[in-house]
PDB file of C-alpha atoms in Angstrom:
ATOM      1  CA  MET A   1      91.854 113.090  77.616  1.00 91.00           C
ATOM      2  CA  THR A   2      89.995 109.910  78.488  1.00 95.00           C
ATOM      3  CA  PRO A   3      89.377 108.896  82.120  1.00 97.00           C
ATOM      4  CA  GLU A   4      92.068 106.206  81.687  1.00 96.00           C
ATOM      5  CA  GLN A   5      94.581 108.793  80.473  1.00 97.00           C
ATOM      6  CA  ILE A   6      93.748 111.173  83.330  1.00 97.00           C
ATOM      7  CA  ALA A   7      94.121 108.401  85.943  1.00 97.00           C
ATOM      8  CA  GLN A   8      97.367 107.200  84.345  1.00 97.00           C
ATOM      9  CA  ASP A   9      98.711 110.760  84.247  1.00 97.00           C
ATOM     10  CA  TRP A  10      97.865 111.204  87.930  1.00 97.00           C
ATOM     11  CA  MET A  11      99.648 107.943  88.816  1.00 97.00           C
ATOM     12  CA  ASP A  12     102.676 108.910  86.687  1.00 97.00           C
ATOM     13  CA  ARG A  13     102.923 112.306  88.370  1.00 97.00           C
ATOM     14  CA  SER A  14     102.516 110.716  91.810  1.00 96.00           C
ATOM     15  CA  ARG A  15     105.265 108.216  90.991  1.00 96.00           C
ATOM     16  CA  GLN A  16     107.544 111.055  89.794  1.00 97.00           C
ATOM     17  CA  THR A  17     106.991 113.257  92.857  1.00 96.00           C
ATOM     18  CA  ILE A  18     107.862 110.315  95.106  1.00 95.00           C
ATOM     19  CA  ALA A  19     110.972 109.405  93.085  1.00 94.00           C
ATOM     20  CA  THR A  20     112.248 112.994  93.293  1.00 95.00           C
ATOM     21  CA  TYR A  21     111.042 113.640  96.868  1.00 95.00           C
ATOM     22  CA  ASP A  22     109.139 116.706  95.628  1.00 97.00           C
ATOM     23  CA  HIS A  23     106.733 117.140  98.527  1.00 97.00           C
ATOM     24  CA  ALA A  24     105.062 120.338  97.277  1.00 97.00           C
ATOM     25  CA  ALA A  25     104.306 118.790  93.861  1.00 97.00           C
ATOM     26  CA  HIS A  26     103.123 115.589  95.542  1.00 97.00           C
ATOM     27  CA  MET A  27     100.690 117.430  97.798  1.00 97.00           C
ATOM     28  CA  ASN A  28      99.355 119.339  94.774  1.00 97.00           C
ATOM     29  CA  LEU A  29      97.991 115.958  93.606  1.00 98.00           C
ATOM     30  CA  ILE A  30      96.039 115.565  96.857  1.00 98.00           C
ATOM     31  CA  SER A  31      92.758 117.369  97.587  1.00 98.00           C
ATOM     32  CA  LYS A  32      92.493 119.306 100.845  1.00 97.00           C
ATOM     33  CA  ASN A  33      89.276 117.273 101.310  1.00 97.00           C
ATOM     34  CA  VAL A  34      90.897 113.852 100.829  1.00 97.00           C
ATOM     35  CA  GLN A  35      89.741 110.886 102.881  1.00 96.00           C
ATOM     36  CA  VAL A  36      91.669 107.616 103.039  1.00 95.00           C
ATOM     37  CA  PHE A  37      89.965 104.493 104.342  1.00 95.00           C
ATOM     38  CA  GLY A  38      91.214 101.023 105.153  1.00 89.00           C
ATOM     39  CA  ILE A  39      94.523 101.832 106.846  1.00 84.00           C
ATOM     40  CA  PRO A  40      94.831  99.444 109.806  1.00 80.00           C
ATOM     41  CA  GLY A  41      94.560 101.306 113.097  1.00 80.00           C
ATOM     42  CA  PHE A  42      92.983 104.438 111.584  1.00 78.00           C
ATOM     43  CA  GLU A  43      89.344 105.208 110.862  1.00 86.00           C
ATOM     44  CA  VAL A  44      90.021 107.935 108.295  1.00 92.00           C
ATOM     45  CA  ILE A  45      93.183 109.722 107.208  1.00 92.00           C
ATOM     46  CA  GLY A  46      92.811 113.296 105.978  1.00 95.00           C
ATOM     47  CA  TYR A  47      94.966 115.868 104.215  1.00 97.00           C
ATOM     48  CA  ASP A  48      96.889 117.006 107.309  1.00 96.00           C
ATOM     49  CA  ASP A  49      97.794 113.399 108.187  1.00 94.00           C
ATOM     50  CA  TRP A  50      98.875 112.680 104.589  1.00 94.00           C
ATOM     51  CA  HIS A  51     100.891 115.911 104.496  1.00 96.00           C
ATOM     52  CA  ALA A  52     102.731 115.155 107.757  1.00 96.00           C
ATOM     53  CA  GLN A  53     103.417 111.495 106.931  1.00 93.00           C
ATOM     54  CA  SER A  54     104.664 112.158 103.405  1.00 94.00           C
ATOM     55  CA  ALA A  55     106.806 115.108 104.587  1.00 96.00           C
ATOM     56  CA  HIS A  56     108.503 112.775 107.072  1.00 96.00           C
ATOM     57  CA  GLU A  57     108.949 110.018 104.453  1.00 94.00           C
ATOM     58  CA  PHE A  58     110.317 112.440 101.840  1.00 95.00           C
ATOM     59  CA  GLN A  59     112.702 114.210 104.266  1.00 95.00           C
ATOM     60  CA  GLN A  60     114.075 110.891 105.498  1.00 95.00           C
ATOM     61  CA  LYS A  61     114.010 109.398 101.954  1.00 95.00           C
ATOM     62  CA  LEU A  62     112.193 106.361 103.332  1.00 95.00           C
ATOM     63  CA  ILE A  63     110.450 105.478 100.054  1.00 94.00           C
ATOM     64  CA  GLN A  64     112.491 104.492  97.024  1.00 92.00           C
ATOM     65  CA  SER A  65     109.624 104.199  94.539  1.00 93.00           C
ATOM     66  CA  ALA A  66     105.917 103.773  93.926  1.00 94.00           C
ATOM     67  CA  ASP A  67     104.483 101.766  91.055  1.00 95.00           C
ATOM     68  CA  TYR A  68     100.961 101.144  89.849  1.00 95.00           C
ATOM     69  CA  ALA A  69      99.674  98.215  87.798  1.00 92.00           C
ATOM     70  CA  GLY A  70      96.356  96.920  86.529  1.00 90.00           C
ATOM     71  CA  LEU A  71      94.521 100.238  86.096  1.00 94.00           C
ATOM     72  CA  LYS A  72      90.769  99.740  85.711  1.00 94.00           C
ATOM     73  CA  VAL A  73      88.446 102.733  85.516  1.00 96.00           C
ATOM     74  CA  ARG A  74      85.154 101.949  87.249  1.00 94.00           C
ATOM     75  CA  HIS A  75      83.488 105.320  86.578  1.00 95.00           C
ATOM     76  CA  GLY A  76      84.478 108.367  84.592  1.00 95.00           C
ATOM     77  CA  SER A  77      82.850 111.755  84.036  1.00 95.00           C
ATOM     78  CA  ASP A  78      84.017 115.287  83.271  1.00 95.00           C
ATOM     79  CA  THR A  79      84.532 115.970  86.974  1.00 97.00           C
ATOM     80  CA  GLN A  80      85.173 112.633  88.708  1.00 98.00           C
ATOM     81  CA  ILE A  81      86.981 109.365  87.977  1.00 98.00           C
ATOM     82  CA  MET A  82      86.936 106.241  90.118  1.00 97.00           C
ATOM     83  CA  PHE A  83      89.574 103.624  89.408  1.00 97.00           C
ATOM     84  CA  VAL A  84      91.257 100.618  90.946  1.00 95.00           C
ATOM     85  CA  THR A  85      94.910  99.676  90.709  1.00 95.00           C
ATOM     86  CA  MET A  86      97.597  97.702  92.484  1.00 94.00           C
ATOM     87  CA  GLU A  87      99.985 100.075  94.281  1.00 94.00           C
ATOM     88  CA  THR A  88     103.470  98.859  95.135  1.00 95.00           C
ATOM     89  CA  ILE A  89     105.655 100.905  97.452  1.00 95.00           C
ATOM     90  CA  THR A  90     109.352 100.017  97.665  1.00 96.00           C
ATOM     91  CA  ALA A  91     111.036 101.379 100.762  1.00 95.00           C
ATOM     92  CA  SER A  92     114.656 102.506 100.862  1.00 93.00           C
ATOM     93  CA  ASP A  93     115.485  99.459 102.995  1.00 94.00           C
ATOM     94  CA  GLY A  94     114.300  97.224 100.141  1.00 94.00           C
ATOM     95  CA  SER A  95     111.024  96.122 101.722  1.00 95.00           C
ATOM     96  CA  VAL A  96     108.024  96.052  99.400  1.00 96.00           C
ATOM     97  CA  ASP A  97     104.360  96.669 100.225  1.00 92.00           C
ATOM     98  CA  SER A  98     101.755  95.942  97.552  1.00 91.00           C
ATOM     99  CA  HIS A  99      98.087  96.576  98.067  1.00 91.00           C
ATOM    100  CA  PRO A 100      94.989  96.928  95.908  1.00 94.00           C
ATOM    101  CA  LEU A 101      93.634 100.450  95.943  1.00 94.00           C
ATOM    102  CA  GLU A 102      90.452 102.207  94.878  1.00 95.00           C
ATOM    103  CA  ALA A 103      90.866 105.920  94.193  1.00 97.00           C
ATOM    104  CA  VAL A 104      88.588 108.788  93.259  1.00 98.00           C
ATOM    105  CA  LEU A 105      90.018 111.744  91.363  1.00 98.00           C
ATOM    106  CA  SER A 106      87.998 114.952  91.232  1.00 98.00           C
ATOM    107  CA  LYS A 107      88.557 117.937  88.991  1.00 98.00           C
ATOM    108  CA  GLU A 108      88.768 120.829  91.424  1.00 97.00           C
ATOM    109  CA  ASP A 109      87.873 124.491  90.865  1.00 96.00           C
ATOM    110  CA  ASP A 110      91.367 125.325  89.550  1.00 97.00           C
ATOM    111  CA  GLY A 111      91.055 122.636  86.839  1.00 96.00           C
ATOM    112  CA  GLN A 112      93.541 120.299  88.567  1.00 97.00           C
ATOM    113  CA  TRP A 113      92.685 116.614  89.049  1.00 98.00           C
ATOM    114  CA  ARG A 114      93.357 115.604  92.658  1.00 98.00           C
ATOM    115  CA  VAL A 115      92.676 112.487  94.675  1.00 98.00           C
ATOM    116  CA  THR A 116      89.671 113.044  96.948  1.00 98.00           C
ATOM    117  CA  GLN A 117      89.279 109.505  98.219  1.00 97.00           C
ATOM    118  CA  GLN A 118      91.346 106.345  98.528  1.00 96.00           C
ATOM    119  CA  ARG A 119      90.408 103.019  99.983  1.00 94.00           C
ATOM    120  CA  LEU A 120      92.601 100.001 100.507  1.00 91.00           C
ATOM    121  CA  LEU A 121      90.768  96.994  99.118  1.00 91.00           C
ATOM    122  CA  SER A 122      90.637  93.516 100.588  1.00 86.00           C
ATOM    123  CA  ASP A 123      92.287  90.717  98.634  1.00 83.00           C
ATOM    124  CA  GLU A 124      88.793  89.361  97.931  1.00 87.00           C
ATOM    125  CA  GLU A 125      87.638  92.677  96.423  1.00 85.00           C
ATOM    126  CA  ALA A 126      90.825  92.958  94.378  1.00 82.00           C
ATOM    127  CA  SER A 127      90.383  89.426  93.044  1.00 84.00           C
ATOM    128  CA  HIS A 128      86.763  90.133  92.159  1.00 85.00           C
ATOM    129  CA  LEU A 129      87.834  93.306  90.322  1.00 81.00           C
ATOM    130  CA  GLY A 130      90.612  91.469  88.495  1.00 81.00           C
ATOM    131  CA  ILE A 131      93.569  93.393  89.896  1.00 80.00           C
ATOM    132  CA  ALA A 132      94.946  90.865  92.388  1.00 68.00           C
TER     133      ALA A 132
END
């Protein structure tokens, strides 16, 4: 598979796990070493934070859907893919949050591609990258 296909497959599986509130499958897409940057009020979010937050959101069915648009692979190798996309989260109350996102997928020892890094991009960066 090409880096684009791998990134698209990861986004499709992430979207599906959210739509079905399958927390175990969702967390299998996330590396235990993940780091998330750019969340207001937090320096870095790690696996345990992601696990706890998504467990709460899934149990309470707070998220209706996640969508991704404008996939652009910035780097791709046999073991790591960096891409940018526009992520849109629709909450169960109908509110919508869209934000540009940079993600790094790494092929881990078990052969599974998992996200190891995410960073929320500024509107300026997103515009420069052509995803805004």
